[in-house]
XYZ file of C-alpha atoms in Angstrom:
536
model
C -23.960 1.125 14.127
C -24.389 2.567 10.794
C -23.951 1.492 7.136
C -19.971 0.303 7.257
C -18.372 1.707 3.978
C -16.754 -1.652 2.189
C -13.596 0.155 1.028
C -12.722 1.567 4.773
C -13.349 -1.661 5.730
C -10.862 -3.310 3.526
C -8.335 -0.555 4.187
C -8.985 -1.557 7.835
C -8.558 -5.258 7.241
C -5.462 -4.468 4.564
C -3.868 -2.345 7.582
C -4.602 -4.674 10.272
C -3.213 -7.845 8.148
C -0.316 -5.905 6.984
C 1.225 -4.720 10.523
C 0.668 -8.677 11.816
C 3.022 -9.136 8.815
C 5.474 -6.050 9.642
C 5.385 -7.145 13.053
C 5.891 -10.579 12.472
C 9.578 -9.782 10.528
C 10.531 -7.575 13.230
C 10.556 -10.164 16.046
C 12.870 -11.990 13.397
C 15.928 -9.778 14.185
C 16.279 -10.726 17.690
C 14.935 -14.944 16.966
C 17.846 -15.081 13.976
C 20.207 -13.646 16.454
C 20.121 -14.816 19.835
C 18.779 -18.568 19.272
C 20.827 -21.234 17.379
C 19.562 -23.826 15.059
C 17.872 -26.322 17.413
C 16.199 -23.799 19.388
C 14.763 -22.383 16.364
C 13.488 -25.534 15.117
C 11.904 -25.765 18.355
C 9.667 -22.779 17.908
C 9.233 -22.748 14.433
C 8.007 -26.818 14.440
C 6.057 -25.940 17.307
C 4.195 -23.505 15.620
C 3.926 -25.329 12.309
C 2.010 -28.280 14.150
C -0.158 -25.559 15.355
C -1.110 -23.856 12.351
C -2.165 -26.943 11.077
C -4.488 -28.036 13.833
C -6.237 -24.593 14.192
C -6.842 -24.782 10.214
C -8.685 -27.898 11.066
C -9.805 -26.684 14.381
C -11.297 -23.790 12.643
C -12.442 -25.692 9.809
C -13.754 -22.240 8.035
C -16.734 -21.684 10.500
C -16.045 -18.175 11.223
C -16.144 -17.814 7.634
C -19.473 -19.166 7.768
C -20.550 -17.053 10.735
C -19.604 -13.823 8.792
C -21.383 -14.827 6.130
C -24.795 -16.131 7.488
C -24.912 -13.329 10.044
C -24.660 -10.685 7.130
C -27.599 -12.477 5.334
C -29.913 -12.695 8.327
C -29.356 -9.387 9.355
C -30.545 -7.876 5.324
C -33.746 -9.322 6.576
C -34.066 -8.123 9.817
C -33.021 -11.551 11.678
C -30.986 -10.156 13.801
C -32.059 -12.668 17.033
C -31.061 -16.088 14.947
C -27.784 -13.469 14.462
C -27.043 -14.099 18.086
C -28.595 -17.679 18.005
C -26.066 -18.098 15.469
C -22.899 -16.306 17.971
C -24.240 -18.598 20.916
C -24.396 -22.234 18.546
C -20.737 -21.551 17.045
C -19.512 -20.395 20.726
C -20.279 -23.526 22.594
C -18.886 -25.552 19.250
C -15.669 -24.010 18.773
C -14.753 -24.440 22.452
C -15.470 -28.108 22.211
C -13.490 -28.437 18.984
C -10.810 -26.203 20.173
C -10.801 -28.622 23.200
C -10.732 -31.530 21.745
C -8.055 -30.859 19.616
C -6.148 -29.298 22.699
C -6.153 -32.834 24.469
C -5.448 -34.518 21.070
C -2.077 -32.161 20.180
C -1.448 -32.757 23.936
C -1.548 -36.547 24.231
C 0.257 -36.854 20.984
C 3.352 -34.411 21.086
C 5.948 -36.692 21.299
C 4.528 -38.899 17.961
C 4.224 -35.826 16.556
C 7.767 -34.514 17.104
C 9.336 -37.568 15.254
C 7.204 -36.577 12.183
C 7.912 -33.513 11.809
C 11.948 -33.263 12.115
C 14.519 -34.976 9.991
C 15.857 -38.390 11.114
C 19.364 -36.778 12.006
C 17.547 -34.854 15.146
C 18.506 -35.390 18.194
C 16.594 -37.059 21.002
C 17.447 -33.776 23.120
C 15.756 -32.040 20.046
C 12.863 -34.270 19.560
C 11.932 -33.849 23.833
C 12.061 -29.720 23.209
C 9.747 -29.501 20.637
C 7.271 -32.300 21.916
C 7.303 -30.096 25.084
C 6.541 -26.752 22.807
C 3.741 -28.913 21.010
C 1.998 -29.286 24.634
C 2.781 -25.217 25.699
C 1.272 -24.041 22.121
C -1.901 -26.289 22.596
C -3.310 -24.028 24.974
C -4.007 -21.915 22.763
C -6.312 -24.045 20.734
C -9.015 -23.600 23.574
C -8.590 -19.771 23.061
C -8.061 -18.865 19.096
C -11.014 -20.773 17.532
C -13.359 -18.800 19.962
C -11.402 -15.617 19.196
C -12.183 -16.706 15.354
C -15.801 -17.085 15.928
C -16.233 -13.777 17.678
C -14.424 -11.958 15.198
C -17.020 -13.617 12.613
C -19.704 -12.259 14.438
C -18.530 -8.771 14.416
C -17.325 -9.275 10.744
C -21.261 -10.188 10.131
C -22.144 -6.907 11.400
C -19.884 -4.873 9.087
C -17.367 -3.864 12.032
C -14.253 -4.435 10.158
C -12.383 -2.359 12.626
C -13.321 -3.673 15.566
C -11.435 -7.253 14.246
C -8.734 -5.881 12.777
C -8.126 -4.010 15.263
C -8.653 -6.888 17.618
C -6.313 -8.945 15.600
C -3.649 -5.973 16.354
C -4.042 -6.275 19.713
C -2.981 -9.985 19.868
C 0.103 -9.330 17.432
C 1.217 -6.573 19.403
C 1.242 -8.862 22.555
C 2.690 -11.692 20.849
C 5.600 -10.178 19.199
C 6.193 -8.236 22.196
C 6.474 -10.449 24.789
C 8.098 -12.526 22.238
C 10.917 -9.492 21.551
C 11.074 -9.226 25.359
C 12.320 -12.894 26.156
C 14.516 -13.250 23.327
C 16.152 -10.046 24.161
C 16.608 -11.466 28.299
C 17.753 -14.309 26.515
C 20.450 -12.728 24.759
C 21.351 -9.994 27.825
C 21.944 -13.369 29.375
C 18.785 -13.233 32.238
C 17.204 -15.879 30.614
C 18.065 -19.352 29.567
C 17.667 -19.544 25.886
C 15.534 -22.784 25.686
C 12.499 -21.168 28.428
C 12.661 -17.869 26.606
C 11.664 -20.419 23.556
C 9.082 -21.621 25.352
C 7.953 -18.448 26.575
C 7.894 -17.362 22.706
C 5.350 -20.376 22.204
C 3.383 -19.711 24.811
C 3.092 -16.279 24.054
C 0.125 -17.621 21.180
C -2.180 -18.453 24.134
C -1.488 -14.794 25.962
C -1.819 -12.718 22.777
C -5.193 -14.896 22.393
C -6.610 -14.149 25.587
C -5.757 -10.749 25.387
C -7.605 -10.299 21.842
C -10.509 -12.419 22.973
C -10.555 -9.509 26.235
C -10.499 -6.719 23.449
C -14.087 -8.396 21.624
C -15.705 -8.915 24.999
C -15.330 -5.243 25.790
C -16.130 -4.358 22.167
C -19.521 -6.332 22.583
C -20.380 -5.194 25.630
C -19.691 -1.730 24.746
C -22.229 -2.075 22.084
C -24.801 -4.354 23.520
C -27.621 -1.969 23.829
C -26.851 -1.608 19.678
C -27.236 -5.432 19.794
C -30.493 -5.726 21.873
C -31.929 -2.892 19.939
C -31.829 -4.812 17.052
C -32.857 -8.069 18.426
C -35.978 -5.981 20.032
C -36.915 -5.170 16.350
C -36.281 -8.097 14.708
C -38.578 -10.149 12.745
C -39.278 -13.128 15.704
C -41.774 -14.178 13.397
C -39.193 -16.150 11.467
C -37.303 -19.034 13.447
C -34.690 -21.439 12.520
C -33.432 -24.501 14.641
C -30.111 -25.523 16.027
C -29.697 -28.121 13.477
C -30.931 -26.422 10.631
C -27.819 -23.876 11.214
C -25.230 -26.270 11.991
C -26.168 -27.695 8.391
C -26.010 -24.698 6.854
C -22.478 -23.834 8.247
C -21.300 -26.730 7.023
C -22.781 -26.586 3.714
C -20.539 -22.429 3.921
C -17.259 -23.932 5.556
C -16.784 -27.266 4.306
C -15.732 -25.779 0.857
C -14.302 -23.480 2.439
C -11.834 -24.973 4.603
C -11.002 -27.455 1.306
C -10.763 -24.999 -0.999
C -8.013 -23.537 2.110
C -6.818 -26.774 1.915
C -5.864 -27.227 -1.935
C -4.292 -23.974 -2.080
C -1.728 -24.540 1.009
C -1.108 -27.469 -0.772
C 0.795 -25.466 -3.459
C 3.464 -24.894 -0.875
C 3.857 -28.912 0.065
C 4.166 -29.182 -3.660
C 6.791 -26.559 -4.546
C 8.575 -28.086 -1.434
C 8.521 -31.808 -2.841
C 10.113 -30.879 -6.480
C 12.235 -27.971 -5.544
C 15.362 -29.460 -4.881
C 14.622 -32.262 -7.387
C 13.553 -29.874 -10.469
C 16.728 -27.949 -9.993
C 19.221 -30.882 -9.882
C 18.015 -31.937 -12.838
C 17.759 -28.831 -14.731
C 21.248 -28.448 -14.146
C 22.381 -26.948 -10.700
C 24.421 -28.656 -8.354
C 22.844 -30.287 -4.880
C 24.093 -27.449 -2.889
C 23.291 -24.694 -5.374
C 19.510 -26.178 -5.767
C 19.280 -26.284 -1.578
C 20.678 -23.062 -1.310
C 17.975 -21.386 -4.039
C 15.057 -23.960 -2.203
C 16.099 -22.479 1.261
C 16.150 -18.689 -0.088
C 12.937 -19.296 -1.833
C 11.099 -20.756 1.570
C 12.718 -18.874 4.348
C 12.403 -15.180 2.732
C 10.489 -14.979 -0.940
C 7.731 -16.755 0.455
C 7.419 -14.274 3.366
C 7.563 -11.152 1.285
C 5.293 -12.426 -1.672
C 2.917 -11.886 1.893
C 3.304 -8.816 1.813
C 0.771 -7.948 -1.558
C -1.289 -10.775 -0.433
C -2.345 -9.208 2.876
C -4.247 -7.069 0.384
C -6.633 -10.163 -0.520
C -6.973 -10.932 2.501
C -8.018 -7.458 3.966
C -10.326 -6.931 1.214
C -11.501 -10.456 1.353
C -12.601 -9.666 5.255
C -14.227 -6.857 4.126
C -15.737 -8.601 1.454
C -18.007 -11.192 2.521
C -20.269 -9.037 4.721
C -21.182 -6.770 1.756
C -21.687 -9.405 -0.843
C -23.583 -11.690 1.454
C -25.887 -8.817 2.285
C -26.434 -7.737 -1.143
C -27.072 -11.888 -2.041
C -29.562 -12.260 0.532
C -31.104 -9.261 -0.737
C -30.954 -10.068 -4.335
C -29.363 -7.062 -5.461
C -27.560 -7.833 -8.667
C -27.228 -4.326 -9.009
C -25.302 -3.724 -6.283
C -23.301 -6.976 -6.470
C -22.047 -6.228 -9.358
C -21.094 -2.791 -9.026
C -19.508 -4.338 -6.018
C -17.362 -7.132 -7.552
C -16.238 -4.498 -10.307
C -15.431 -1.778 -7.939
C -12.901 -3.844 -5.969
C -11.285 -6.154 -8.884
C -10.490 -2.254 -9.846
C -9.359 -0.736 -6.494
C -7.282 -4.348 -5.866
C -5.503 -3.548 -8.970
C -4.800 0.445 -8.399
C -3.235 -0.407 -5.374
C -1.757 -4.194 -6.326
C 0.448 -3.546 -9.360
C 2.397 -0.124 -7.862
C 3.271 -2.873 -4.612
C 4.654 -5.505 -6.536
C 6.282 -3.342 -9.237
C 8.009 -1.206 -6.165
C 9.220 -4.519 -4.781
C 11.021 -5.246 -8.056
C 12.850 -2.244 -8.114
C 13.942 -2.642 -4.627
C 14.273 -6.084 -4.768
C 18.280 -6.179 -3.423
C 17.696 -3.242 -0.810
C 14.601 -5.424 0.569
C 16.262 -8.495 0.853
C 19.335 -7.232 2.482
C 17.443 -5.292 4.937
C 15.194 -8.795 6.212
C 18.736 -10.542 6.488
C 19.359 -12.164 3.161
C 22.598 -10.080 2.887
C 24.942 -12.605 1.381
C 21.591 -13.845 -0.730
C 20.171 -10.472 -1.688
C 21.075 -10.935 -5.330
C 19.886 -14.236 -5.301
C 16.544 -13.182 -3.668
C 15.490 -10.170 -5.484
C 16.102 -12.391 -9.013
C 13.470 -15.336 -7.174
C 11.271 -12.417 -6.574
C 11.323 -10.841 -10.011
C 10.425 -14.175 -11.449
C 7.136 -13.856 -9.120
C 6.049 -10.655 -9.755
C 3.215 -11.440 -11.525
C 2.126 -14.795 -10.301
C 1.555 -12.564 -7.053
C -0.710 -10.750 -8.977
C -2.467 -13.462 -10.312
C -2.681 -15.250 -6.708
C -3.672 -11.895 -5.029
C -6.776 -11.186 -7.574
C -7.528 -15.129 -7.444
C -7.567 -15.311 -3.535
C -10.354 -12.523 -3.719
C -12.441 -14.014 -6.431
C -12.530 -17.565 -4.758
C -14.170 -15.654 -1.722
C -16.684 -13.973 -3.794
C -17.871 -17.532 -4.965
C -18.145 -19.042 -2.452
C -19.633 -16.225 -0.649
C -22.542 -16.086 -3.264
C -23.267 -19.912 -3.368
C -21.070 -20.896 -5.945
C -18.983 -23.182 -3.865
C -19.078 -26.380 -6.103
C -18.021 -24.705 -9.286
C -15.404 -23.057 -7.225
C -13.951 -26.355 -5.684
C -13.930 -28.000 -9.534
C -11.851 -25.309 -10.546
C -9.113 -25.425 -7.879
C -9.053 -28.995 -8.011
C -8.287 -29.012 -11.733
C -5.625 -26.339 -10.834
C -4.496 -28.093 -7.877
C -3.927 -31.241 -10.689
C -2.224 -29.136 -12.834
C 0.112 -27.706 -10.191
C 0.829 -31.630 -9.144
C 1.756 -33.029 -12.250
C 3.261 -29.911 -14.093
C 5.790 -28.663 -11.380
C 8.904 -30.886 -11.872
C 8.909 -30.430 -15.221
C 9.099 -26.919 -15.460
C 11.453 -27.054 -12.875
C 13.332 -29.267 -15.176
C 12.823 -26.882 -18.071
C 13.201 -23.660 -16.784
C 14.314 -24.226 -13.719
C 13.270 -21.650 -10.808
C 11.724 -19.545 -13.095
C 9.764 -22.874 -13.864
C 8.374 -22.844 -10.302
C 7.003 -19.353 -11.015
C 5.074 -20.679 -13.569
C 3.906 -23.122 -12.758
C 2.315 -21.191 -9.909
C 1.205 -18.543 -11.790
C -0.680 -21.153 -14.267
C -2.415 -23.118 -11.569
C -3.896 -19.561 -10.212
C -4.962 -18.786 -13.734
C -7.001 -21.886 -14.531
C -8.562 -21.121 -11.463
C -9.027 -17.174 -11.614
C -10.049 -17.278 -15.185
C -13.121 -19.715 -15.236
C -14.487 -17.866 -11.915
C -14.403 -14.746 -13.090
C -16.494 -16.216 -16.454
C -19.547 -17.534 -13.913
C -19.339 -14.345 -12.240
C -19.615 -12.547 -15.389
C -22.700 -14.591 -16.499
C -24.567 -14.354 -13.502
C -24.201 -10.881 -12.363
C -23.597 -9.280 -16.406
C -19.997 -7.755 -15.304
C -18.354 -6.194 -17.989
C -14.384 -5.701 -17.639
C -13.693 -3.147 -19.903
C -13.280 -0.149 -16.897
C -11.161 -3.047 -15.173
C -8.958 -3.350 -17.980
C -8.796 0.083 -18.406
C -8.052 1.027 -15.097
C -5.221 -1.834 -14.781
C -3.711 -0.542 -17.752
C -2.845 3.068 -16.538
C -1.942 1.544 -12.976
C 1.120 -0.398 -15.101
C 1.613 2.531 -17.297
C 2.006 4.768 -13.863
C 4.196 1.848 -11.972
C 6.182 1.861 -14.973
C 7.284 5.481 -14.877
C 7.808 4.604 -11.028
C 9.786 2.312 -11.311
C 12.405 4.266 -13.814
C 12.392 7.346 -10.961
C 12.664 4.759 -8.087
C 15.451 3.046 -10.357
C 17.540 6.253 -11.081
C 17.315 7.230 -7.531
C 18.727 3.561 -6.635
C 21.929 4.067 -8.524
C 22.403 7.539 -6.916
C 21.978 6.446 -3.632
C 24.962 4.906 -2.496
C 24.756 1.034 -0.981
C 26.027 1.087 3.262
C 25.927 -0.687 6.045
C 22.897 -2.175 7.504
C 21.642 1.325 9.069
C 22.515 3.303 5.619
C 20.656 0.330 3.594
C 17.122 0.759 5.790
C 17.217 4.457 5.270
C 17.964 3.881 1.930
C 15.253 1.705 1.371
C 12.733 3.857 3.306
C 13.908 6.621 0.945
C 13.511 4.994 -2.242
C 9.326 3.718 -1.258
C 8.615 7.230 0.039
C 9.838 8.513 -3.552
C 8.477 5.520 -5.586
C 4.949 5.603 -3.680
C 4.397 9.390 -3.971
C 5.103 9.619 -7.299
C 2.697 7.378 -8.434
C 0.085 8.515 -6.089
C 0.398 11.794 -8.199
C 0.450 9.796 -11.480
C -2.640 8.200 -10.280
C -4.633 11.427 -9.103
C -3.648 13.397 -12.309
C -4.770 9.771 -14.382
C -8.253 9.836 -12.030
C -7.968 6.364 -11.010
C -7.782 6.730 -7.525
C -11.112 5.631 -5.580
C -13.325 8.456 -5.438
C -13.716 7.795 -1.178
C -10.309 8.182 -1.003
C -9.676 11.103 -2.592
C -12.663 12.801 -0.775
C -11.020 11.428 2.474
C -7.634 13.284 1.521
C -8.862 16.462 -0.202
C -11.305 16.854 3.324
C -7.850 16.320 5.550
C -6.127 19.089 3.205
C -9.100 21.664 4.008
C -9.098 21.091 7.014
C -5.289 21.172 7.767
C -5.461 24.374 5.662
C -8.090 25.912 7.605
C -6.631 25.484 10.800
């Protein structure tokens, strides 16, 4: 198990989070098709109960596992490494428990908060019994979480991405699978649902399957280390538990206070538009677009944060425990840099094809609607993307309080300034008010990171500069070959999207080779695949 290379690991974690995503939309097609309105809000309620409980469930220990694990393994502590995979084990299966027979016991209760009042009893039974199916899973996940931690601890980015693959590809599979029985008409609609929801648990099981083998395939690795390790140095039970607290407590609110941005955009949507001038229907019909397909592809460029973010923590922790400002700070530099060589060509792709990429998801009566929306968030995604990775870098390197008073004051900001640019601007107001909160947020963190560590920005700056310049002349090229290509049916507007990213991302991957901005691992990765194609 030697050195992992941080950049391979975020292009691991980057790939990993990104097919979840790709995967995720595909499984769309066939839910949007074959299920009507109540069954959907079945498995989509369902689910959102869920996501909420495993957030708490979680409660950002596996962050904290990744991150002590990486520190006690820079000084050789490898056995209170797998003290610390033992102690998390035993209390994420009594969490996950726990909040199994909560979810379980409270279903129905639950049910009636989540829908509208106009939902039917009929409705109301379905999704309290989808609450119960999905709550098997919270025995599985949070131990999945915790094991992934571990491995992310030791560097293995692969081995979690990879593992977090294997449990979408289940997932969406067997999800695909029923919903397509369902619509041949071998499958009553409502259990292929409830197959859907209970295909979290399988995936789960099957991930958790994947890490067992992993560890036992490199458990000789493991007990080689914990033979050499420094036993000289011990640390109790309850001295960790308080120190995983003191990592995930921020953590999990700082989690918190960003998802929160979402329950506040929802609140003054509808609201801000009426009274900036749009009628009920118009303002539902933008609030709807906005949720149900903007929100999903503004994921897209995020999965970037979060795949360097994975990748992240292990390095920087090491580097902390060590006390290598050197290295951290080549470190923090090197991938604000690389996040913006690969960010800005993304988002400024996703402009251009705006129309062709919401009419290929389904929007295609809204794609016009949708790709305007979009625009409006081009750079707030930017902002969010860069600020999702610097909140994870302080908190990572003990700077969790100052990090928590600065998304609070954002969080504030977001509250009470929404509405009224709303009001003002109306959706464009919703942008900015977005892109705002992340700034007061971004901004000061980046200043304590500069004082501490010395960073200078001006190769950032630099760098992010002739990334626009080259997206720029992209997006012209991707633009004239838009209006040449004609607009078809569904089949003729996938190719023709496909068309217009292979043209727009090749031609600034050449704009960015002859402009030397490209990472210099990468381009040693790609010029050693063209010798050896050409030798062969």
């Amino acid at each position: 198990m030697s050195k992992k290379s941080l950049l391979k690991g975020a292009m691991w974690g980057t790939l990993a989070v990104f097919l979840s995503k790709v995967l995720g939309f595909i499984y769309l097609i066939p839910f949007n098709r074959f299920l009507d309105v109540d069954q959907q809000i079945v498995f989509t309620s369902s689910y959102r109960i869920y996501a909420y409980v495993l957030l708490i469930a979680t409660a950002g220990i596996p962050f904290a596992v990744a991150n002590l694990i990486a520190r006690y393994n820079a000084n050789n502590n490898y056995h209170i490494s797998l003290k610390i995979l033992k102690l998390t084990t035993i209390i994420m299966l009594i969490i996950g428990f726990i909040c199994f027979i909560i979810l379980f016991l409270f279903a129905k209760p639950l049910a009636y908060i989540i829908v509208t009042s106009t939902a039917s009893v009929e409705v109301i039974t379905h999704i309290s019994i989808g609450i119960k199916i999905i709550a098997l899973a919270l025995i599985v996940v949070p131990l999945v979480s915790v094991v992934r931690g571990f491995f992310q601890g030791y560097q293995e980015i692969k081995i979690t991405s990879v593992s977090q693959l294997v449990e979408q590809f289940i997932n969406s599979g067997f999800i695909i699978a029923a919903l397509l029985l369902a619509g041949g008409g071998l499958l009553n609609n409502l259990y292929a649902v409830y197959f859907a929801i209970l295909c979290a648990t399988i995936a789960s099981i099957g991930s958790l399957i994947y890490l067992i083998l992993k560890y036992f395939k490199l458990k000789d690795i493991f007990d080689n280390y914990y033979h050499n390790s420094n036993h000289h140095i011990e640390v109790s039970n309850k001295l960790l538990i308080k120190e995983i607290l003191q990592i995930s407590i921020p953590f999990i609110v700082v989690v918190l206070l960003a998802q929160s941005n979402d329950l506040i955009d929802l609140l003054y949507t509808i609201n801000g538009l009426t009274a900036h001038g749009l009628h009920i229907e118009q303002a539902k019909e933008f609030s709807t677009i906005y949720g149900a397909s903007v929100i999903k592809l503004m994921t897209i460029p995020l999965t970037l944060s979060t795949g360097i973010s994975v990748a992240l923590v292990p390095h920087l922790a090491e580097y902390y425990a060590k006390k290598d400002k050197k290295q951290l700070r080549n470190t923090i530099l090197n991938i604000l840099e690389n996040t913006m060589i690969v960010l800005i060509p993304i988002v400024i792709l996703m402009v251009a094809t705006g129309y062709e990429v919401f009419y290929v998801i389904g929007q295609i009566h809204n794609a016009s609607y949708g790709a305007v929306i979009f625009n409006y968030f081009a750079i707030y995604i930017i902002i969010n993307t860069l600020s999702i990775i610097v909140d994870n870098m302080m908190l990572t390197l003990n700077q969790s309080k100052r990090a928590l008073i600065f998304i609070i004051v954002a969080t504030i900001f977001k509250l009470s300034a929404t509405y009224f640019l709303i009001k003002q601007f109306g959706i464009l107001g919703l942008a900015l008010s977005s892109a705002i909160a992340c700034l007061l947020s971004l901004v000061p963190s980046l200043i304590v990171l500069k004082n501490i560590y010395h960073l200078t920005f001006n190769r950032f700056f630099r760098v992010s500069i002739i990334s626009l310049l080259c997206s720029l002349v992209m997006f012209v090229i991707v633009y004239i070959f838009k209006e040449l290509i004609p607009n078809g049916n569904y089949l003729l507007m996938f190719i023709k999207t496909a068309i217009l990213y292979i043209i727009g991302l090749g031609c600034y991957g050449l704009l960015a080779w002859h402009f030397k901005i490209i990472p210099v691992q990468i381009k040693n990765l790609l010029l050693r695949k063209l010798k050896r194609n050409h030798a062969a």
